[in-house]
CSV table of C-alpha atoms in Angstrom, one decimal:
chain,number,residue,atom,x,y,z
A,206,UNK,CA,-53.5,-11.9,7.2
A,207,UNK,CA,-54.8,-13.0,3.9
A,208,UNK,CA,-56.9,-16.2,4.1
A,209,UNK,CA,-58.5,-18.5,6.6
A,210,UNK,CA,-58.3,-22.0,5.6
A,211,UNK,CA,-61.2,-24.5,6.1
A,212,UNK,CA,-61.4,-28.2,5.6
A,213,UNK,CA,-64.4,-30.2,4.2
A,214,UNK,CA,-64.8,-33.3,2.4
A,215,UNK,CA,-67.4,-31.5,0.3
A,216,UNK,CA,-64.9,-28.8,-0.8
A,217,UNK,CA,-66.2,-28.5,-4.4
A,218,UNK,CA,-69.8,-28.2,-3.3
A,219,UNK,CA,-69.1,-25.6,-0.6
A,220,UNK,CA,-66.9,-23.6,-3.1
A,221,UNK,CA,-69.9,-23.4,-5.6
A,222,UNK,CA,-72.4,-22.6,-2.8
A,223,UNK,CA,-70.2,-19.7,-1.5
A,224,UNK,CA,-69.4,-18.4,-4.8
A,225,UNK,CA,-73.1,-18.4,-5.7
A,226,UNK,CA,-73.8,-16.4,-2.7
A,227,UNK,CA,-71.2,-13.8,-3.4
A,228,UNK,CA,-68.4,-14.9,-1.0
A,229,UNK,CA,-65.0,-14.8,-2.4
A,230,UNK,CA,-63.4,-18.3,-1.9
A,231,UNK,CA,-60.4,-19.8,-3.5
A,232,UNK,CA,-59.4,-23.5,-3.9
A,233,UNK,CA,-55.9,-24.6,-2.7
A,234,UNK,CA,-54.3,-25.8,-5.9
A,235,UNK,CA,-50.6,-25.7,-6.1
A,236,UNK,CA,-48.6,-26.8,-9.2
A,237,UNK,CA,-46.1,-29.5,-8.8
A,238,UNK,CA,-43.6,-30.8,-11.4
A,239,UNK,CA,-43.1,-34.4,-12.4
A,240,UNK,CA,-39.7,-34.4,-10.8
A,241,UNK,CA,-41.3,-33.2,-7.5
A,242,UNK,CA,-44.8,-34.9,-7.3
A,243,UNK,CA,-47.3,-34.0,-4.9
A,244,UNK,CA,-47.3,-36.4,-1.8
A,245,UNK,CA,-50.5,-38.3,-1.1
A,246,UNK,CA,-51.3,-36.5,2.1
A,247,UNK,CA,-50.6,-33.1,0.5
A,248,UNK,CA,-53.0,-34.0,-2.3
A,249,UNK,CA,-55.7,-35.2,0.2
A,250,UNK,CA,-55.5,-31.8,2.2
A,251,UNK,CA,-55.5,-29.8,-0.9
A,252,UNK,CA,-58.6,-31.6,-2.2
A,253,UNK,CA,-60.3,-30.8,1.1
A,254,UNK,CA,-59.4,-27.2,1.8
A,255,UNK,CA,-60.8,-23.8,0.8
A,256,UNK,CA,-59.5,-20.3,1.5
A,257,UNK,CA,-62.1,-17.7,2.6
A,258,UNK,CA,-61.3,-14.1,3.1
A,259,UNK,CA,-59.6,-13.0,6.3
A,260,UNK,CA,-58.3,-9.5,6.5
A,261,UNK,CA,-58.6,-6.3,8.4
A,262,UNK,CA,-60.8,-4.7,5.6
A,263,UNK,CA,-63.6,-7.0,6.3
A,264,UNK,CA,-66.5,-5.5,8.2
A,265,UNK,CA,-68.3,-7.4,10.9
A,266,UNK,CA,-71.3,-7.7,8.7
A,267,UNK,CA,-69.3,-9.3,6.0
A,268,UNK,CA,-67.7,-11.8,8.4
A,269,UNK,CA,-71.2,-12.7,9.8
A,270,UNK,CA,-72.4,-13.1,6.3
A,271,UNK,CA,-69.7,-15.7,5.5
A,272,UNK,CA,-70.4,-17.5,8.8
A,273,UNK,CA,-74.0,-17.7,8.1
A,274,UNK,CA,-73.6,-19.0,4.6
A,275,UNK,CA,-71.3,-21.7,5.9
A,276,UNK,CA,-73.7,-22.7,8.7
A,277,UNK,CA,-76.5,-22.8,6.1
A,278,UNK,CA,-74.4,-25.2,3.8
A,279,UNK,CA,-73.6,-27.5,6.7
A,280,UNK,CA,-77.2,-27.6,7.8
């Protein structure tokens, strides 16, 4: 277990919101070479996904905090 991947069309906005609220979050950005360009569908999913923490070291309170922040963002 390492990450939990979530998908949203507002990836950049959610990324900033979570970081501002102390949640460790990563963007899915994988390098591709010109010889092997990124396929359009792969680029779309990459642009719409974030990785939030998901591991055995998280407390229930930390998990609840992340959930509440995402709910607050979604409205």
